[in-house]
PDB file of C-alpha atoms and ligand atoms in Angstrom:
ATOM      1  CA  MET A 147      13.283 -15.091  17.073  1.00  0.00           C
ATOM      2  CA  ASN A 148      11.610 -17.509  14.394  1.00  0.00           C
ATOM      3  CA  SER A 149      14.226 -18.623  12.037  1.00  0.00           C
ATOM      4  CA  SER A 150      11.853 -19.205   9.322  1.00  0.00           C
ATOM      5  CA  ILE A 151      10.680 -16.273   9.185  1.00  0.00           C
ATOM      6  CA  SER A 152      13.894 -14.632   8.976  1.00  0.00           C
ATOM      7  CA  GLU A 153      14.865 -17.162   6.100  1.00  0.00           C
ATOM      8  CA  ARG A 154      12.069 -16.346   4.320  1.00  0.00           C
ATOM      9  CA  ILE A 155      13.009 -12.714   4.448  1.00  0.00           C
ATOM     10  CA  VAL A 156      16.446 -13.403   3.700  1.00  0.00           C
ATOM     11  CA  THR A 157      15.293 -15.415   0.429  1.00  0.00           C
ATOM     12  CA  ILE A 158      12.687 -13.295  -1.214  1.00  0.00           C
ATOM     13  CA  ARG A 159      14.529 -10.025  -0.268  1.00  0.00           C
ATOM     14  CA  SER A 160      17.626 -11.342  -2.331  1.00  0.00           C
ATOM     15  CA  SER A 161      15.373 -12.616  -4.993  1.00  0.00           C
ATOM     16  CA  LEU A 162      14.052  -8.793  -5.574  1.00  0.00           C
ATOM     17  CA  PRO A 163      15.635  -5.923  -6.981  1.00  0.00           C
ATOM     18  CA  THR A 164      17.104  -3.730  -4.331  1.00  0.00           C
ATOM     19  CA  SER A 165      15.203  -0.688  -5.715  1.00  0.00           C
ATOM     20  CA  VAL A 166      11.632  -2.557  -4.797  1.00  0.00           C
ATOM     21  CA  ARG A 167      10.425  -2.013  -1.214  1.00  0.00           C
ATOM     22  CA  LEU A 168       9.462  -5.063   0.578  1.00  0.00           C
ATOM     23  CA  ILE A 169       6.402  -4.336   2.694  1.00  0.00           C
ATOM     24  CA  ALA A 170       5.936  -7.199   5.241  1.00  0.00           C
ATOM     25  CA  VAL A 171       2.051  -7.536   5.268  1.00  0.00           C
ATOM     26  CA  SER A 172       1.785  -8.158   9.203  1.00  0.00           C
ATOM     27  CA  LYS A 173      -2.149  -8.322   9.523  1.00  0.00           C
ATOM     28  CA  GLN A 174      -3.227 -11.556  11.827  1.00  0.00           C
ATOM     29  CA  VAL A 175       0.556 -11.775  12.494  1.00  0.00           C
ATOM     30  CA  SER A 176       1.782 -11.479  16.051  1.00  0.00           C
ATOM     31  CA  ALA A 177       3.899  -9.164  17.532  1.00  0.00           C
ATOM     32  CA  GLU A 178       6.676 -11.536  18.189  1.00  0.00           C
ATOM     33  CA  ALA A 179       6.665 -12.329  14.545  1.00  0.00           C
ATOM     34  CA  ILE A 180       6.968  -8.868  13.475  1.00  0.00           C
ATOM     35  CA  ARG A 181       9.878  -8.922  15.841  1.00  0.00           C
ATOM     36  CA  SER A 182      11.402 -11.546  13.847  1.00  0.00           C
ATOM     37  CA  ALA A 183      11.036 -10.052  10.637  1.00  0.00           C
ATOM     38  CA  TYR A 184      12.662  -6.589  12.191  1.00  0.00           C
ATOM     39  CA  ALA A 185      15.744  -8.679  13.205  1.00  0.00           C
ATOM     40  CA  ALA A 186      15.729 -10.064   9.584  1.00  0.00           C
ATOM     41  CA  GLY A 187      15.991  -6.491   8.540  1.00  0.00           C
ATOM     42  CA  ILE A 188      12.422  -5.599   7.308  1.00  0.00           C
ATOM     43  CA  ARG A 189      11.347  -1.972   8.414  1.00  0.00           C
ATOM     44  CA  ASP A 190       8.259  -1.694   6.457  1.00  0.00           C
ATOM     45  CA  PHE A 191       5.016  -3.402   7.802  1.00  0.00           C
ATOM     46  CA  GLY A 192       1.602  -3.510   6.324  1.00  0.00           C
ATOM     47  CA  GLU A 193      -1.502  -3.922   7.920  1.00  0.00           C
ATOM     48  CA  SER A 194      -5.310  -3.708   7.093  1.00  0.00           C
ATOM     49  CA  ARG A 195      -7.225  -2.963  10.224  1.00  0.00           C
ATOM     50  CA  ILE A 196      -6.815  -0.077  12.573  1.00  0.00           C
ATOM     51  CA  GLN A 197      -7.772  -1.328  15.848  1.00  0.00           C
ATOM     52  CA  GLU A 198      -5.487  -4.529  15.174  1.00  0.00           C
ATOM     53  CA  ALA A 199      -2.688  -2.539  14.328  1.00  0.00           C
ATOM     54  CA  ALA A 200      -2.805  -0.274  17.188  1.00  0.00           C
ATOM     55  CA  VAL A 201      -2.131  -3.059  19.669  1.00  0.00           C
ATOM     56  CA  LYS A 202       0.579  -4.359  17.937  1.00  0.00           C
ATOM     57  CA  GLN A 203       1.994  -0.676  17.569  1.00  0.00           C
ATOM     58  CA  ALA A 204       1.806  -0.346  21.253  1.00  0.00           C
ATOM     59  CA  GLN A 205       3.820  -3.495  21.858  1.00  0.00           C
ATOM     60  CA  LEU A 206       6.442  -2.617  19.215  1.00  0.00           C
ATOM     61  CA  GLN A 207       6.974   1.086  20.331  1.00  0.00           C
ATOM     62  CA  ASP A 208      10.711  -0.059  20.986  1.00  0.00           C
ATOM     63  CA  LEU A 209      11.157  -0.458  17.102  1.00  0.00           C
ATOM     64  CA  SER A 210      10.780   3.085  16.487  1.00  0.00           C
ATOM     65  CA  ASP A 211      12.211   3.165  12.856  1.00  0.00           C
ATOM     66  CA  ILE A 212       9.466   1.066  11.429  1.00  0.00           C
ATOM     67  CA  THR A 213       7.408   2.919   8.831  1.00  0.00           C
ATOM     68  CA  TRP A 214       3.837   1.495   9.174  1.00  0.00           C
ATOM     69  CA  HIS A 215       1.612   1.089   5.679  1.00  0.00           C
ATOM     70  CA  PHE A 216      -2.303   0.793   5.903  1.00  0.00           C
ATOM     71  CA  ILE A 217      -3.335  -1.287   3.077  1.00  0.00           C
ATOM     72  CA  GLY A 218      -7.002  -2.113   3.866  1.00  0.00           C
ATOM     73  CA  HIS A 219     -10.254  -0.345   3.003  1.00  0.00           C
ATOM     74  CA  LEU A 220     -10.484   2.514   5.213  1.00  0.00           C
ATOM     75  CA  GLN A 221     -13.607   3.727   6.525  1.00  0.00           C
ATOM     76  CA  SER A 222     -14.281   7.297   6.863  1.00  0.00           C
ATOM     77  CA  ASN A 223     -14.676   7.172  10.689  1.00  0.00           C
ATOM     78  CA  LYS A 224     -11.003   5.583  10.829  1.00  0.00           C
ATOM     79  CA  ALA A 225      -9.380   8.225   8.715  1.00  0.00           C
ATOM     80  CA  LYS A 226      -8.040  10.175  11.377  1.00  0.00           C
ATOM     81  CA  LYS A 227      -6.508   7.581  13.735  1.00  0.00           C
ATOM     82  CA  ALA A 228      -5.244   6.322  10.158  1.00  0.00           C
ATOM     83  CA  ILE A 229      -3.095   9.280   9.702  1.00  0.00           C
ATOM     84  CA  GLU A 230      -1.947   9.019  13.234  1.00  0.00           C
ATOM     85  CA  GLN A 231      -0.921   5.678  13.120  1.00  0.00           C
ATOM     86  CA  PHE A 232       0.560   5.127   9.617  1.00  0.00           C
ATOM     87  CA  GLN A 233       2.972   7.030   7.438  1.00  0.00           C
ATOM     88  CA  TRP A 234       1.644   5.418   4.503  1.00  0.00           C
ATOM     89  CA  ILE A 235      -1.896   4.534   3.309  1.00  0.00           C
ATOM     90  CA  HIS A 236      -2.068   2.540   0.037  1.00  0.00           C
ATOM     91  CA  SER A 237      -5.702   1.961  -0.047  1.00  0.00           C
ATOM     92  CA  VAL A 238      -6.983   5.587  -0.709  1.00  0.00           C
ATOM     93  CA  ASP A 239      -9.768   4.295  -2.822  1.00  0.00           C
ATOM     94  CA  ASN A 240     -12.358   7.447  -3.630  1.00  0.00           C
ATOM     95  CA  LEU A 241     -12.465  11.040  -3.724  1.00  0.00           C
ATOM     96  CA  LYS A 242     -14.285  11.863  -0.514  1.00  0.00           C
ATOM     97  CA  LEU A 243     -11.765   9.803   1.509  1.00  0.00           C
ATOM     98  CA  ALA A 244      -8.970  11.817  -0.152  1.00  0.00           C
ATOM     99  CA  VAL A 245     -10.702  14.910   0.894  1.00  0.00           C
ATOM    100  CA  ARG A 246     -11.247  13.824   4.587  1.00  0.00           C
ATOM    101  CA  LEU A 247      -7.501  12.397   4.755  1.00  0.00           C
ATOM    102  CA  ASP A 248      -6.118  15.848   3.121  1.00  0.00           C
ATOM    103  CA  GLN A 249      -8.687  17.825   5.767  1.00  0.00           C
ATOM    104  CA  LEU A 250      -7.518  15.794   8.504  1.00  0.00           C
ATOM    105  CA  ALA A 251      -3.755  15.946   7.829  1.00  0.00           C
ATOM    106  CA  GLN A 252      -4.069  19.538   7.575  1.00  0.00           C
ATOM    107  CA  GLU A 253      -5.607  20.111  11.345  1.00  0.00           C
ATOM    108  CA  LEU A 254      -2.976  17.402  12.492  1.00  0.00           C
ATOM    109  CA  GLY A 255       0.002  18.784  10.764  1.00  0.00           C
ATOM    110  CA  VAL A 256       0.990  15.913   9.037  1.00  0.00           C
ATOM    111  CA  SER A 257       1.373  14.851   5.343  1.00  0.00           C
ATOM    112  CA  PRO A 258       0.992  11.427   4.837  1.00  0.00           C
ATOM    113  CA  GLN A 259       2.179   9.550   1.679  1.00  0.00           C
ATOM    114  CA  VAL A 260      -0.530   8.054  -0.231  1.00  0.00           C
ATOM    115  CA  CYS A 261      -1.413   5.819  -3.114  1.00  0.00           C
ATOM    116  CA  LEU A 262      -4.425   5.999  -5.089  1.00  0.00           C
ATOM    117  CA  GLN A 263      -6.116   2.443  -5.535  1.00  0.00           C
ATOM    118  CA  VAL A 264      -7.140   1.881  -9.187  1.00  0.00           C
ATOM    119  CA  LYS A 265      -9.122  -1.303 -10.374  1.00  0.00           C
ATOM    120  CA  ILE A 266      -7.544  -1.544 -13.959  1.00  0.00           C
ATOM    121  CA  LEU A 267     -10.365  -4.427 -14.593  1.00  0.00           C
ATOM    122  CA  PRO A 268     -13.911  -3.983 -13.243  1.00  0.00           C
ATOM    123  CA  ASP A 269     -14.123  -6.113  -9.802  1.00  0.00           C
ATOM    124  CA  PRO A 270     -17.311  -5.788  -7.749  1.00  0.00           C
ATOM    125  CA  ASN A 271     -15.550  -7.499  -4.750  1.00  0.00           C
ATOM    126  CA  LYS A 272     -13.073  -4.426  -4.426  1.00  0.00           C
ATOM    127  CA  SER A 273     -12.916  -0.835  -3.807  1.00  0.00           C
ATOM    128  CA  GLY A 274     -10.991   1.674  -6.036  1.00  0.00           C
ATOM    129  CA  TRP A 275     -11.355   4.129  -8.620  1.00  0.00           C
ATOM    130  CA  SER A 276     -11.894   2.465 -12.490  1.00  0.00           C
ATOM    131  CA  VAL A 277      -9.796   4.205 -14.871  1.00  0.00           C
ATOM    132  CA  ALA A 278     -12.232   6.706 -15.969  1.00  0.00           C
ATOM    133  CA  GLU A 279     -13.424   7.474 -12.464  1.00  0.00           C
ATOM    134  CA  LEU A 280      -9.527   8.422 -11.708  1.00  0.00           C
ATOM    135  CA  LEU A 281      -8.972  10.437 -14.516  1.00  0.00           C
ATOM    136  CA  ALA A 282     -12.036  12.333 -14.369  1.00  0.00           C
ATOM    137  CA  ASP A 283     -10.951  13.041 -10.341  1.00  0.00           C
ATOM    138  CA  LEU A 284      -7.331  14.179 -11.023  1.00  0.00           C
ATOM    139  CA  PRO A 285      -8.149  17.932 -10.714  1.00  0.00           C
ATOM    140  CA  ALA A 286      -9.611  17.401  -7.381  1.00  0.00           C
ATOM    141  CA  LEU A 287      -7.031  15.541  -6.422  1.00  0.00           C
ATOM    142  CA  ASN A 288      -4.638  17.803  -7.322  1.00  0.00           C
ATOM    143  CA  GLN A 289      -6.372  20.185  -4.652  1.00  0.00           C
ATOM    144  CA  CYS A 290      -5.456  17.487  -1.753  1.00  0.00           C
ATOM    145  CA  LYS A 291      -2.350  19.478  -1.279  1.00  0.00           C
ATOM    146  CA  THR A 292      -1.505  18.079   2.309  1.00  0.00           C
ATOM    147  CA  LEU A 293      -1.434  14.330   1.034  1.00  0.00           C
ATOM    148  CA  GLN A 294       1.825  13.271  -0.674  1.00  0.00           C
ATOM    149  CA  ILE A 295       0.281  11.409  -3.523  1.00  0.00           C
ATOM    150  CA  GLN A 296       2.895   8.879  -4.831  1.00  0.00           C
ATOM    151  CA  GLY A 297       1.590   6.891  -7.201  1.00  0.00           C
ATOM    152  CA  LEU A 298      -1.021   3.811  -7.880  1.00  0.00           C
ATOM    153  CA  MET A 299      -2.059   0.980  -6.179  1.00  0.00           C
ATOM    154  CA  THR A 300      -3.714  -2.080  -7.570  1.00  0.00           C
ATOM    155  CA  ILE A 301      -4.929  -5.643  -6.921  1.00  0.00           C
ATOM    156  CA  PRO A 302      -6.068  -7.671  -9.809  1.00  0.00           C
ATOM    157  CA  PRO A 303      -9.235  -9.632  -9.802  1.00  0.00           C
ATOM    158  CA  SER A 304      -8.950 -13.141  -8.603  1.00  0.00           C
ATOM    159  CA  GLY A 305      -8.757 -15.758 -10.871  1.00  0.00           C
ATOM    160  CA  LEU A 306      -6.867 -14.480 -13.539  1.00  0.00           C
ATOM    161  CA  ASP A 307      -4.247 -16.308 -15.176  1.00  0.00           C
ATOM    162  CA  ASP A 308      -0.560 -15.101 -15.297  1.00  0.00           C
ATOM    163  CA  PRO A 309      -0.642 -13.521 -18.445  1.00  0.00           C
ATOM    164  CA  LYS A 310      -3.911 -11.542 -17.637  1.00  0.00           C
ATOM    165  CA  ILE A 311      -2.373 -10.530 -14.340  1.00  0.00           C
ATOM    166  CA  LEU A 312       1.017  -9.304 -16.049  1.00  0.00           C
ATOM    167  CA  SER A 313      -1.120  -7.327 -18.374  1.00  0.00           C
ATOM    168  CA  VAL A 314      -3.316  -5.665 -15.550  1.00  0.00           C
ATOM    169  CA  PHE A 315      -0.257  -4.774 -13.697  1.00  0.00           C
ATOM    170  CA  ASN A 316       1.375  -3.157 -17.230  1.00  0.00           C
ATOM    171  CA  ARG A 317      -1.705  -1.404 -17.615  1.00  0.00           C
ATOM    172  CA  CYS A 318      -1.448   0.338 -14.138  1.00  0.00           C
ATOM    173  CA  HIS A 319       2.419   1.014 -15.162  1.00  0.00           C
ATOM    174  CA  GLU A 320       1.157   2.786 -18.521  1.00  0.00           C
ATOM    175  CA  LEU A 321      -1.673   4.609 -16.537  1.00  0.00           C
ATOM    176  CA  ALA A 322       0.700   6.067 -13.996  1.00  0.00           C
ATOM    177  CA  LYS A 323       2.829   7.346 -16.748  1.00  0.00           C
ATOM    178  CA  GLU A 324      -0.078   9.035 -18.403  1.00  0.00           C
ATOM    179  CA  ILE A 325      -0.876  10.582 -15.308  1.00  0.00           C
ATOM    180  CA  GLN A 326       2.633  11.691 -14.725  1.00  0.00           C
ATOM    181  CA  GLU A 327       2.794  13.201 -18.059  1.00  0.00           C
ATOM    182  CA  GLN A 328      -0.234  15.507 -17.218  1.00  0.00           C
ATOM    183  CA  ASN A 329       2.214  17.408 -14.882  1.00  0.00           C
ATOM    184  CA  TRP A 330      -0.005  17.916 -11.941  1.00  0.00           C
ATOM    185  CA  PRO A 331       1.793  19.965  -9.297  1.00  0.00           C
ATOM    186  CA  TYR A 332       0.369  17.849  -6.453  1.00  0.00           C
ATOM    187  CA  ILE A 333       0.335  14.413  -8.058  1.00  0.00           C
ATOM    188  CA  LYS A 334       3.212  12.324  -8.027  1.00  0.00           C
ATOM    189  CA  MET A 335       3.046   8.867  -9.823  1.00  0.00           C
ATOM    190  CA  GLN A 336       6.654   7.552  -8.939  1.00  0.00           C
ATOM    191  CA  GLN A 337       5.454   4.466  -6.759  1.00  0.00           C
ATOM    192  CA  LEU A 338       3.440   1.320  -7.921  1.00  0.00           C
ATOM    193  CA  SER A 339       2.237  -0.596  -5.211  1.00  0.00           C
ATOM    194  CA  MET A 340       1.519  -4.005  -6.544  1.00  0.00           C
ATOM    195  CA  GLY A 341       1.903  -7.608  -6.014  1.00  0.00           C
ATOM    196  CA  MET A 342       1.278  -9.828  -3.166  1.00  0.00           C
ATOM    197  CA  SER A 343       2.453 -13.401  -2.411  1.00  0.00           C
ATOM    198  CA  GLY A 344       0.686 -14.936  -5.504  1.00  0.00           C
ATOM    199  CA  ASP A 345       1.441 -12.662  -8.158  1.00  0.00           C
ATOM    200  CA  TYR A 346       4.542 -10.484  -6.962  1.00  0.00           C
ATOM    201  CA  GLU A 347       7.070 -11.746  -9.372  1.00  0.00           C
ATOM    202  CA  LEU A 348       4.537 -10.506 -11.978  1.00  0.00           C
ATOM    203  CA  ALA A 349       4.217  -7.294 -10.816  1.00  0.00           C
ATOM    204  CA  VAL A 350       8.239  -6.784 -10.133  1.00  0.00           C
ATOM    205  CA  GLN A 351       8.351  -7.719 -13.934  1.00  0.00           C
ATOM    206  CA  ALA A 352       5.688  -4.706 -14.674  1.00  0.00           C
ATOM    207  CA  GLY A 353       7.562  -2.328 -12.785  1.00  0.00           C
ATOM    208  CA  ALA A 354       6.178  -2.556  -9.201  1.00  0.00           C
ATOM    209  CA  THR A 355       8.526  -0.177  -7.056  1.00  0.00           C
ATOM    210  CA  MET A 356       6.425  -1.551  -3.505  1.00  0.00           C
ATOM    211  CA  VAL A 357       5.194  -5.172  -3.003  1.00  0.00           C
ATOM    212  CA  ARG A 358       3.164  -6.272  -0.289  1.00  0.00           C
ATOM    213  CA  LEU A 359       4.095  -9.712   0.754  1.00  0.00           C
ATOM    214  CA  GLY A 360       2.268 -11.659   3.591  1.00  0.00           C
ATOM    215  CA  THR A 361       1.662 -15.291   3.203  1.00  0.00           C
ATOM    216  CA  ILE A 362       5.038 -15.799   1.696  1.00  0.00           C
ATOM    217  CA  LEU A 363       6.992 -14.342   4.664  1.00  0.00           C
ATOM    218  CA  PHE A 364       4.885 -15.142   7.781  1.00  0.00           C
ATOM    219  CA  GLY A 365       2.941 -18.338   6.586  1.00  0.00           C
ATOM    220  CA  ASP A 366      -0.708 -18.902   6.212  1.00  0.00           C
ATOM    221  CA  ARG A 367      -3.024 -16.825   8.219  1.00  0.00           C
ATOM    222  CA  PRO A 368      -5.511 -18.625  10.468  1.00  0.00           C
TER     223      PRO A 368
HETATM  224  C1  LIG B 432      -3.551  -9.457   2.955  1.00  0.00           C
HETATM  225  C2  LIG B 432      -2.947  -8.312   1.772  1.00  0.00           C
HETATM  226  C3  LIG B 432      -1.642  -8.245   1.341  1.00  0.00           C
HETATM  227  C4  LIG B 432      -0.948  -9.612   1.436  1.00  0.00           C
HETATM  228  O1  LIG B 432      -1.306 -11.116   0.775  1.00  0.00           O
HETATM  229  P1  LIG B 432      -0.210 -12.089   0.645  1.00  0.00           P
HETATM  230  O2  LIG B 432      -1.042 -12.876  -0.465  1.00  0.00           O
HETATM  231  O3  LIG B 432      -0.906 -12.847   2.333  1.00  0.00           O
HETATM  232  O4  LIG B 432       0.856 -11.872   0.459  1.00  0.00           O
HETATM  233  C5  LIG B 432      -1.433  -7.422   0.340  1.00  0.00           C
HETATM  234  N1  LIG B 432      -1.924  -6.334   0.025  1.00  0.00           N
HETATM  235  C6  LIG B 432      -3.468  -6.325   0.443  1.00  0.00           C
HETATM  236  C7  LIG B 432      -4.439  -5.162   0.101  1.00  0.00           C
HETATM  237  C8  LIG B 432      -3.843  -7.126   1.263  1.00  0.00           C
HETATM  238  O5  LIG B 432      -4.855  -7.198   2.243  1.00  0.00           O
END
């Protein structure tokens, strides 16, 4: 049991509105540390690599009520593993991947919950739809009926000051509302996955429903 992890979890959890889902990002974190977080009440864990996650998931099989969230860039050849191992995929970042996941989900008889990753500002270092591309792809996304499209995920470009970060999160919230108002039968926009250790307070201010926190809970990664 690692008491500093549980203390940090208690502090952060109590600082968040109860409606905000706290996803503990456990990439590069040991299975033991995940057990400490679980003991402190965490049931949602985020991982960004399929293989690394598989090893820890095997070690943690007894914790059967964990919900696993995939948050990393997903290569198409790992798409099947992703929907076998994860209940949520926050990082669906292009139409081709969405269509592939939808087809695999049908074959496997599952209906994963997903967020669409969008770049509110241009960012060559990240994957995701631009706002214009996403709006153009909505009719095709609405055909992905086996995916449960639940909302948007965004990561602001690095190096922005707080007011600019806040404006990115606010714009993402507005975009979700705009899409919701179009009333697509198979696209829900109830979730906003935004906010990491350095900016989650701004994200919550802008209406995040899920925050993805790693270092602030588990300490610096190696
Ligand atoms: C690593 C990662 C996080 C967590 O980052 P921290 O700064 O450690 O909180 C959140 N989201 C994504 C997509 C990540 O890759």
